[in-house]
Amino acid sequence: MWVARARTYFLVVLLFLFFATLSAAQSKSISIGGGSIDITLPSGEPAAFQDDLMEWVRRAADAVTTYYGRYPVKHLTLKISADDRDGVHHGVTYPENGGLIVISVGRGTTKEQLMNDWMLTHEMIHLAFPSVPRRQHWIEEGISVYVEPVARVQAGQLSVEEMWYETVRDMHQGEPESGDQGLDRTHTWGRTYWGGAMFCLMADVRIRRQTKNAKGLQDALRAIMNGGGTIAEDWEIDRALAMGDKATGTTVLMDLYHEMSDKPDPMDLDAMWKKLGITVEGKTAKFDNSAPDAGIREAITRKPSAQK
Ligand SMILES: [Zn+2]
């Protein structure tokens, strides 16, 4: 009787170990910047592909940690699925469990594609800002669009020439079109993603002009995150912007919000690039270090210290 029971018990333990090993093969965890990331990898894929995915996750986490001084949340759940499309796509970030990202990667995606990917970094940046009302969704996307390439330059993953070339090439998509209103009122793709990024660029430059380049948008965004403003929190936008302004000793974010939220407020981007000393030649950017805001341009992508 006892022997039979022991045998049953033994079998149950064996079965448990068998399934635990099976599921463990698809789940991995990494620690970075004071946070931990629990990763669900797609099952049944070649080991080399799984290794590339892990390196891709580490790079994105490193870029975000470099920019923010630490990983934005204590714990992130990251679910990666594989499909037959090309490259990285369908990244979405949710507030659940303190932070949840789901993202898809095509099975044929090369290591080089993964190493040059921007999407996972973009999603992880969403963790570092509170959830605001729907009409202000542009600030969440604008921060991710603007900060992602800056963070990758600071982490040594992207050249500064490539970053400014792409920024100059794409930023105009945020300009108001005829009939568009302020960022709180016109919710097209261009205004949401690139209009939000224009807000961030202008904020960064103005903060740096007003503080003699001692502070930037990075200081404001770090302060908001360190003040508890992560994706799991529902805040009004004013609370976040006021917290950011306090950190830079300016009123740039609130002023700019009042300028851009309810009227079109077009921006002279060509004048902006000229002052920053950026010209585009072919598929790269060239820099003029005698331009009035050249020091600001250099400071934006400078690698910060961890405890800024
Ligand atoms: Zn986004």
Short mmCIF file of N, CA and C and ligand atoms in Angstrom, two decimals, residues 91-93 118-119 122-126 137 140-142 144-145 193, ligand 1:
data_model
loop_
_atom_site.label_atom_id
_atom_site.label_comp_id
_atom_site.label_asym_id
_atom_site.label_seq_id
_atom_site.Cartn_x
_atom_site.Cartn_y
_atom_site.Cartn_z
N GLY A 91 4.31 45.59 -31.80
CA GLY A 91 4.66 45.79 -30.40
C GLY A 91 3.57 46.60 -29.71
N VAL A 92 3.11 46.14 -28.56
CA VAL A 92 2.13 46.90 -27.77
C VAL A 92 2.54 46.82 -26.29
N THR A 93 2.43 47.95 -25.60
CA THR A 93 2.77 48.00 -24.18
C THR A 93 1.51 48.25 -23.36
N TRP A 118 14.24 49.13 -33.78
CA TRP A 118 13.90 50.26 -32.89
C TRP A 118 12.64 49.97 -32.06
N MET A 119 11.83 49.00 -32.51
CA MET A 119 10.49 48.88 -31.95
C MET A 119 10.46 48.47 -30.47
N HIS A 122 11.33 51.41 -28.38
CA HIS A 122 10.15 52.30 -28.36
C HIS A 122 9.13 51.81 -27.33
N GLU A 123 8.85 50.52 -27.34
CA GLU A 123 7.85 49.98 -26.40
C GLU A 123 8.33 50.14 -24.96
N MET A 124 9.61 49.83 -24.71
CA MET A 124 10.12 49.92 -23.32
C MET A 124 10.12 51.35 -22.80
N ILE A 125 10.27 52.34 -23.69
CA ILE A 125 10.21 53.74 -23.26
C ILE A 125 8.80 54.08 -22.75
N HIS A 126 7.79 53.42 -23.30
CA HIS A 126 6.41 53.64 -22.81
C HIS A 126 6.28 53.31 -21.31
N HIS A 137 -2.82 61.02 -25.80
CA HIS A 137 -2.02 59.87 -26.21
C HIS A 137 -0.77 60.29 -26.98
N GLU A 140 2.52 60.27 -25.05
CA GLU A 140 3.11 58.94 -24.84
C GLU A 140 3.86 58.49 -26.09
N GLU A 141 3.23 58.65 -27.26
CA GLU A 141 3.90 58.24 -28.50
C GLU A 141 5.05 59.19 -28.86
N GLY A 142 4.83 60.49 -28.64
CA GLY A 142 5.87 61.47 -28.97
C GLY A 142 7.15 61.21 -28.20
N SER A 144 8.16 58.31 -26.93
CA SER A 144 8.79 57.09 -27.44
C SER A 144 9.49 57.33 -28.78
N VAL A 145 8.83 58.09 -29.67
CA VAL A 145 9.42 58.34 -30.99
C VAL A 145 10.68 59.19 -30.86
N TYR A 193 2.13 60.62 -33.49
CA TYR A 193 3.51 60.12 -33.33
C TYR A 193 4.54 61.24 -33.53
ZN ZN B 1 4.14 53.51 -29.06
#
